[in-house]
mmCIF file of C-alpha atoms in Angstrom:
data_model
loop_
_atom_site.group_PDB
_atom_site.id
_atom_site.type_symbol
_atom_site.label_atom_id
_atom_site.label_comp_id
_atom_site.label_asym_id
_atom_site.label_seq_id
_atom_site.Cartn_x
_atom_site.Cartn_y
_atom_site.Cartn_z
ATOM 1 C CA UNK A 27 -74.519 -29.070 -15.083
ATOM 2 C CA UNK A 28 -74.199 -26.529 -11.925
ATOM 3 C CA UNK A 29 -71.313 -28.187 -10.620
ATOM 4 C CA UNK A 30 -69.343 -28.306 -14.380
ATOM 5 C CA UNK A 31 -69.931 -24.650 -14.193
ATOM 6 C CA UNK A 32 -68.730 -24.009 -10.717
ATOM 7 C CA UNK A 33 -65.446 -25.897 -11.694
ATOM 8 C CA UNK A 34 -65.372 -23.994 -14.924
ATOM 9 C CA UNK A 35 -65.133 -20.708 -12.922
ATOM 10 C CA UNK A 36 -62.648 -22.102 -10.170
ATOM 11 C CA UNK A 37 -59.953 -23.224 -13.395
ATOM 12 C CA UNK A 38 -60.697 -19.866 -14.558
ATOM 13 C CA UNK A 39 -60.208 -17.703 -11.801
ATOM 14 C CA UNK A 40 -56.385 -18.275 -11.009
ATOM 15 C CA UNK A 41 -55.416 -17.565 -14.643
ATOM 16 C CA UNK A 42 -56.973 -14.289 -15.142
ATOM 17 C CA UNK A 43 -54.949 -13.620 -11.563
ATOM 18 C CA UNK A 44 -51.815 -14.548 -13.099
ATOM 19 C CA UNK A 45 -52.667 -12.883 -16.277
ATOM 20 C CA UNK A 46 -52.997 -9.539 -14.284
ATOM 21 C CA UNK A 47 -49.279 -10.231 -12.163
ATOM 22 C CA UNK A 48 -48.148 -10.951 -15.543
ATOM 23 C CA UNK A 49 -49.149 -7.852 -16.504
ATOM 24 C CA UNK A 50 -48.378 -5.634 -13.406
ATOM 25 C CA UNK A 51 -44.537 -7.199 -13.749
ATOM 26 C CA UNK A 52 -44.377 -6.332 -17.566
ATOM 27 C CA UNK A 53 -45.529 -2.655 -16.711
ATOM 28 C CA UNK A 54 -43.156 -2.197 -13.505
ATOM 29 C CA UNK A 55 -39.914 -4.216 -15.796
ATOM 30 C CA UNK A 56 -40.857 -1.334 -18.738
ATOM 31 C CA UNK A 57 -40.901 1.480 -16.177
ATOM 32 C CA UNK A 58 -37.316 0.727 -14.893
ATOM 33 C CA UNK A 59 -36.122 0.242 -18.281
ATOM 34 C CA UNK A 60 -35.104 3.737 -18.790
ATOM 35 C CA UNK A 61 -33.174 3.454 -15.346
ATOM 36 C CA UNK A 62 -31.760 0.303 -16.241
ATOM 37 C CA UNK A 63 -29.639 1.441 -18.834
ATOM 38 C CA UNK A 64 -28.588 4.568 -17.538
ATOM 39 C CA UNK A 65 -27.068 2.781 -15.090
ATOM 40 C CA UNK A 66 -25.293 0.824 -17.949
ATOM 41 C CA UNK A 67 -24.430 3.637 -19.309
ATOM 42 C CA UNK A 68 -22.353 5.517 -16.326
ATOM 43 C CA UNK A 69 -20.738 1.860 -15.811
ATOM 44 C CA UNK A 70 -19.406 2.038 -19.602
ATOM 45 C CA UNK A 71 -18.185 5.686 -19.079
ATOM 46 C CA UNK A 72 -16.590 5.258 -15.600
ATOM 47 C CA UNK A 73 -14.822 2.238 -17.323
ATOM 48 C CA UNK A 74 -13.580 3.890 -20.078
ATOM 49 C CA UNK A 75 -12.126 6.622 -18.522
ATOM 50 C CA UNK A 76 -10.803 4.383 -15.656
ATOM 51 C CA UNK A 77 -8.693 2.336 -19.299
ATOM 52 C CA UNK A 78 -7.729 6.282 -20.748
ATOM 53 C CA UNK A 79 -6.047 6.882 -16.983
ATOM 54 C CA UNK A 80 -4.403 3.528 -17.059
ATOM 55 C CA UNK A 81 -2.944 3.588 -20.346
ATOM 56 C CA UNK A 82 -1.806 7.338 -19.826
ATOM 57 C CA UNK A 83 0.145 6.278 -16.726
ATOM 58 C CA UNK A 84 1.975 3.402 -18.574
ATOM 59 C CA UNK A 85 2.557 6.035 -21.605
ATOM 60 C CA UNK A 86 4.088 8.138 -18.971
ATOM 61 C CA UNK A 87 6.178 5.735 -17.405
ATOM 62 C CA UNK A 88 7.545 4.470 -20.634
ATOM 63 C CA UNK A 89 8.713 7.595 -21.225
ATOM 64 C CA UNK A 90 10.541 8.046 -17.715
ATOM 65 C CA UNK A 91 12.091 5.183 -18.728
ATOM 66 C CA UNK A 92 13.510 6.199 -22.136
ATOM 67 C CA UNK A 93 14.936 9.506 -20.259
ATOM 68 C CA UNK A 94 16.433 7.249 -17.524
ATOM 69 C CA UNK A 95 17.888 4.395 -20.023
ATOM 70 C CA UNK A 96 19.408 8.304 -22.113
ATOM 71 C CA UNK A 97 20.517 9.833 -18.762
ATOM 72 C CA UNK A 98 22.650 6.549 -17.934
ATOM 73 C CA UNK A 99 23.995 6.439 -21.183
ATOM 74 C CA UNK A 100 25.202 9.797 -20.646
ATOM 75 C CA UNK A 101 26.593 8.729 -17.032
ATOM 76 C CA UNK A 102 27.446 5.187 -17.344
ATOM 77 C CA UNK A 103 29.714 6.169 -13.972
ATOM 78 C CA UNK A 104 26.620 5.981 -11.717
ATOM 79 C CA UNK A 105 25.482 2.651 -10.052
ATOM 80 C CA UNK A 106 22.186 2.113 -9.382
ATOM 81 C CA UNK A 107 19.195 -0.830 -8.611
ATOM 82 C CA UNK A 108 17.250 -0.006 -11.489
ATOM 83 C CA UNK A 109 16.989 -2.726 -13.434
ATOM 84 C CA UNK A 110 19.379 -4.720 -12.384
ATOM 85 C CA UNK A 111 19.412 -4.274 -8.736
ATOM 86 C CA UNK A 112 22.890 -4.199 -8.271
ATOM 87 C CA UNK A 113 24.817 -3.623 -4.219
ATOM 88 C CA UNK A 114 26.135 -0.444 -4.609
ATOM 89 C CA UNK A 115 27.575 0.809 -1.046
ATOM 90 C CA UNK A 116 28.559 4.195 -0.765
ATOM 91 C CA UNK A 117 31.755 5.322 -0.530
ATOM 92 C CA UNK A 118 34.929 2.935 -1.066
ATOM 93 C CA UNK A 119 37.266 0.490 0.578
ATOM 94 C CA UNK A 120 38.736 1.127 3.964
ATOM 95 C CA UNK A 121 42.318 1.673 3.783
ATOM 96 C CA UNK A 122 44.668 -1.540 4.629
ATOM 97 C CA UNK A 123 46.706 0.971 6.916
ATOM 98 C CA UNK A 124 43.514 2.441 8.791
ATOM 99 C CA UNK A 125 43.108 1.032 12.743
ATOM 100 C CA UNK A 126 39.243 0.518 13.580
ATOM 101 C CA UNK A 127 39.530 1.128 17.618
ATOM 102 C CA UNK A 128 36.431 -0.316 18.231
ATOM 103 C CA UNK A 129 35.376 -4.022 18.119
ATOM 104 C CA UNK A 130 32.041 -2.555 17.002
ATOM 105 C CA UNK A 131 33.109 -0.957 13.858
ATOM 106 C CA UNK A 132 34.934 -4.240 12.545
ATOM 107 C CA UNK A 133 32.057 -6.570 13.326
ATOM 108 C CA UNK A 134 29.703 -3.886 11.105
ATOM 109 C CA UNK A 135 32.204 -3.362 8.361
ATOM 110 C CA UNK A 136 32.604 -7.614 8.712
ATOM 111 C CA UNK A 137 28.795 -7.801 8.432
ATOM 112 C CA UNK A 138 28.260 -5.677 5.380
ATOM 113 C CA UNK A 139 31.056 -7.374 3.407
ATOM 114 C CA UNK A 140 29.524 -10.653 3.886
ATOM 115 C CA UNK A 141 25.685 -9.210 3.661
ATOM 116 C CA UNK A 142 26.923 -7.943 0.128
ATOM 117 C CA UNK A 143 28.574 -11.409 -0.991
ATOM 118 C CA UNK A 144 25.384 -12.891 0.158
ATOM 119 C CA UNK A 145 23.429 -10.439 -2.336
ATOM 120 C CA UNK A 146 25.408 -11.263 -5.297
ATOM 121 C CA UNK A 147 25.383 -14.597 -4.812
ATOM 122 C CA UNK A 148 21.534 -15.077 -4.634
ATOM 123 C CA UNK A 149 21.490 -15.845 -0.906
ATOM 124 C CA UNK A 150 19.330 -13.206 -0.094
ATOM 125 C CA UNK A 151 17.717 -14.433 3.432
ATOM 126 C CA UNK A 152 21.384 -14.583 4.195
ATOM 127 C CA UNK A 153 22.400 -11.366 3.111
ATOM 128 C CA UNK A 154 19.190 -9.965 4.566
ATOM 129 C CA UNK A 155 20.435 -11.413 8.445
ATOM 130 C CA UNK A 156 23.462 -9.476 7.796
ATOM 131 C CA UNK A 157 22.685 -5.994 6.534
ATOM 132 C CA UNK A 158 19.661 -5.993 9.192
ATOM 133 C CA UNK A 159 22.907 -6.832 12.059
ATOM 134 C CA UNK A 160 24.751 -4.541 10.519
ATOM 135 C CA UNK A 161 21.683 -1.712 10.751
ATOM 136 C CA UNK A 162 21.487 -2.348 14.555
ATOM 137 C CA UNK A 163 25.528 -1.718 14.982
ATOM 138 C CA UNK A 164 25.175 1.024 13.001
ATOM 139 C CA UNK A 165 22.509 3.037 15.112
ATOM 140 C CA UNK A 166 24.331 2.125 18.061
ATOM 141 C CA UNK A 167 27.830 3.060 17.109
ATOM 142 C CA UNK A 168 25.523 6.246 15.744
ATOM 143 C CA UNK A 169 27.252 6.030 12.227
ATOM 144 C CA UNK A 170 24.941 7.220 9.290
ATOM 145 C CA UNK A 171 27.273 6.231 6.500
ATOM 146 C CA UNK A 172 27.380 2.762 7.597
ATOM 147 C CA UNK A 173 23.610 2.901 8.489
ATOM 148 C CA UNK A 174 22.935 3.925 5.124
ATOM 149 C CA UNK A 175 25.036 0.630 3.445
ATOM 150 C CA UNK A 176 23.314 -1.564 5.953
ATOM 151 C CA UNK A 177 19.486 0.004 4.940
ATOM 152 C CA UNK A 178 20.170 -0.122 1.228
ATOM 153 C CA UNK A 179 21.183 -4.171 1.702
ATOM 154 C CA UNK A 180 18.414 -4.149 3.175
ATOM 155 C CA UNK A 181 16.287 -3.154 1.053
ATOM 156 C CA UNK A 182 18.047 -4.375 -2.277
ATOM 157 C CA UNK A 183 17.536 -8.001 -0.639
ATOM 158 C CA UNK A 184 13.792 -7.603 0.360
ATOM 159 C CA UNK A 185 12.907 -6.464 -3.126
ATOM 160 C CA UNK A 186 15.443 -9.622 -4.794
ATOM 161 C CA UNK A 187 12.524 -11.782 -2.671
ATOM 162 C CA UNK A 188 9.653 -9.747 -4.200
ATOM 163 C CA UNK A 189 9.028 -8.246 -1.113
ATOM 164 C CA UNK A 190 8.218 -4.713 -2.120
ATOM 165 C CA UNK A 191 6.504 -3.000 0.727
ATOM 166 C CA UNK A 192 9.135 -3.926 2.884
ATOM 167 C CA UNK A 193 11.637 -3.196 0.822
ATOM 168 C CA UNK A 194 10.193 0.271 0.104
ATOM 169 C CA UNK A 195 10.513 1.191 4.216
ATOM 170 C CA UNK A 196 14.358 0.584 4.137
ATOM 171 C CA UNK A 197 15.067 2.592 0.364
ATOM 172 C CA UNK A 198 12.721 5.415 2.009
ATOM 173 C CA UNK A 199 15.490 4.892 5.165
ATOM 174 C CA UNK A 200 18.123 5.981 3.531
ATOM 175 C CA UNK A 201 16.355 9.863 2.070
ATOM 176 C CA UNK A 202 15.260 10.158 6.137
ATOM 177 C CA UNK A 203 18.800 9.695 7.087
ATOM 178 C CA UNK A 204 20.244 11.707 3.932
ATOM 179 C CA UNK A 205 17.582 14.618 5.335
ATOM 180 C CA UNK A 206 18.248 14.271 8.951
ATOM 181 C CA UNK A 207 22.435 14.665 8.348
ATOM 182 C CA UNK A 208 22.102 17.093 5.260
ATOM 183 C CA UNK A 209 23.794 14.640 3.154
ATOM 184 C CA UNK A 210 22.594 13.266 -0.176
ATOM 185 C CA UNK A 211 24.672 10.499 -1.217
ATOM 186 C CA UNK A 212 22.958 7.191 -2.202
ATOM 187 C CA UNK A 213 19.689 8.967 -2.702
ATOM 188 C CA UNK A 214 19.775 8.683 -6.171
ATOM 189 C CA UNK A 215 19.722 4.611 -6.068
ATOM 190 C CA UNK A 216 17.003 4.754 -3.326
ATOM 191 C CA UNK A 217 14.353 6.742 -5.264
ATOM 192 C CA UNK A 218 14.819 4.553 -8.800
ATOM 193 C CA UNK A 219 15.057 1.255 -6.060
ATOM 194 C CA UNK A 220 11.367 2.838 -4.594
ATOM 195 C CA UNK A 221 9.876 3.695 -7.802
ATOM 196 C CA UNK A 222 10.889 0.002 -9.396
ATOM 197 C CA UNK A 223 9.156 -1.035 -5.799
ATOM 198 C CA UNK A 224 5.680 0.530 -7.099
ATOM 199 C CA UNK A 225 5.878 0.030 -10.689
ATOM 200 C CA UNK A 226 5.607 -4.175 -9.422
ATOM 201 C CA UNK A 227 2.977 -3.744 -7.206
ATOM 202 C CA UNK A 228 0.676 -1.847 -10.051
ATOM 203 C CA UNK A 229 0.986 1.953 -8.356
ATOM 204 C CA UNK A 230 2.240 3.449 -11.809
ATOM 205 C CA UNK A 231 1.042 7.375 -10.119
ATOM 206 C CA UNK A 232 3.548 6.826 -7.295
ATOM 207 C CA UNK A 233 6.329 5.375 -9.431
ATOM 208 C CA UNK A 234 5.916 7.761 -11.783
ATOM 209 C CA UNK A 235 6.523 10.544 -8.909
ATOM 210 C CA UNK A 236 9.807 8.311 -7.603
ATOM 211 C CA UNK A 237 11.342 8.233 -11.400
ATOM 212 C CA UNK A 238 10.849 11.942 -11.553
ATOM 213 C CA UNK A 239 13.013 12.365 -8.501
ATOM 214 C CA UNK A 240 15.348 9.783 -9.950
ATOM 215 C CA UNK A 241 15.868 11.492 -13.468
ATOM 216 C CA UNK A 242 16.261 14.981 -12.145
ATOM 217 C CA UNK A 243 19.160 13.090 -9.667
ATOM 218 C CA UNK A 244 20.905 11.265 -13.071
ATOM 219 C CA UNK A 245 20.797 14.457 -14.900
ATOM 220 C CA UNK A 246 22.369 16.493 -12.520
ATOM 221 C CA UNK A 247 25.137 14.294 -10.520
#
């Protein structure tokens, strides 16, 4: 009888114990409850306003587009990247009659002709040898015209191969060189090349700052 008793307690004991952790976890689970969902909470908010920011960037951007689709409707003269990506070199075709003195300048005026005919035809690690040739000759021979032809290739080619952070460095080349020699031309291009450069890799803020730049340009060349 003692020892059915003794057993009785022992089968007894560890139950009431886990009765009591049972207990003790119930109570410390129903304490943190409150905390729980406030931290649900601030997650839903910071969510929601993080979808309100998103969509109000794309809202914005579609609209930079409508005024850039109006102001080349109203300018169908100006060339650009955007959409199309299209070579546009500035200024025209040398002269028949003019002499280039220097084996230099042919070789760079050879190498962006055949960098561009490379773009259009697709061939862009081609075209992208070229132009970047053409860039060194053009430093050297210290021409910034040329340099700018050579960095827009450049670019235009890098961002044909989805390469958009690269391509981005050589558009941005062309504004330093139109700042450092006080002249503008092919800016326009370069800031609707940079902002088509962030609107594929997802920044919509700094796009939207590029096709600012890029309207104001259309609207008043």
């Amino acid at each position: 009888m003692a020892f059915l008793v003794s057993n009785a307690l022992m089968l007894a004991t560890p139950f009431k114990a886990l009765a009591e952790v049972c207990e003790a976890g119930d109570s410390v689970f129903t304490m943190n409850m409150p905390l729980l969902l406030a931290v649900a909470l601030v997650g839903a908010t910071v969510g929601g306003l993080l979808a309100r920011q998103r969509k109000g960037e794309l809202k914005r951007l579609n609209e930079q587009l409508r005024q850039i689709n109006a102001a080349l409707r109203r300018q169908a003269k100006i060339e650009s990247y955007a959409p199309t990506l299209s070579y546009a070199p500035v200024g025209g075709r040398l002269p028949e009659s003019e002499v280039i003195v220097d084996p230099r300048k042919h070789e760079l005026i050879s190498r962006l002709k055949a960098g561009k005919n490379f773009l259009r035809n697709q061939e862009l690690e081609k075209a992208f040898m070229e132009f970047k040739a053409a860039l060194d000759l053009a430093q050297n021979l210290k021409d910034p015209m040329e340099e700018k032809k050579a960095a827009r290739g450049l670019g235009a080619s890098l961002q044909r191969q989805g390469k958009y952070r690269e391509a981005i460095k050589y558009h941005s080349m062309v504004l330093a060189i139109s700042k450092r020699e006080g002249e503008d031309s092919g800016n326009t291009e370069a800031y609707g090349a940079i902002a088509d450069c962030y609107t594929e890799l997802g920044d919509l803020e700094r796009a939207a700052k590029f096709y600012d730049s890029y309207i104001a340009r259309l609207e008043t060349d």
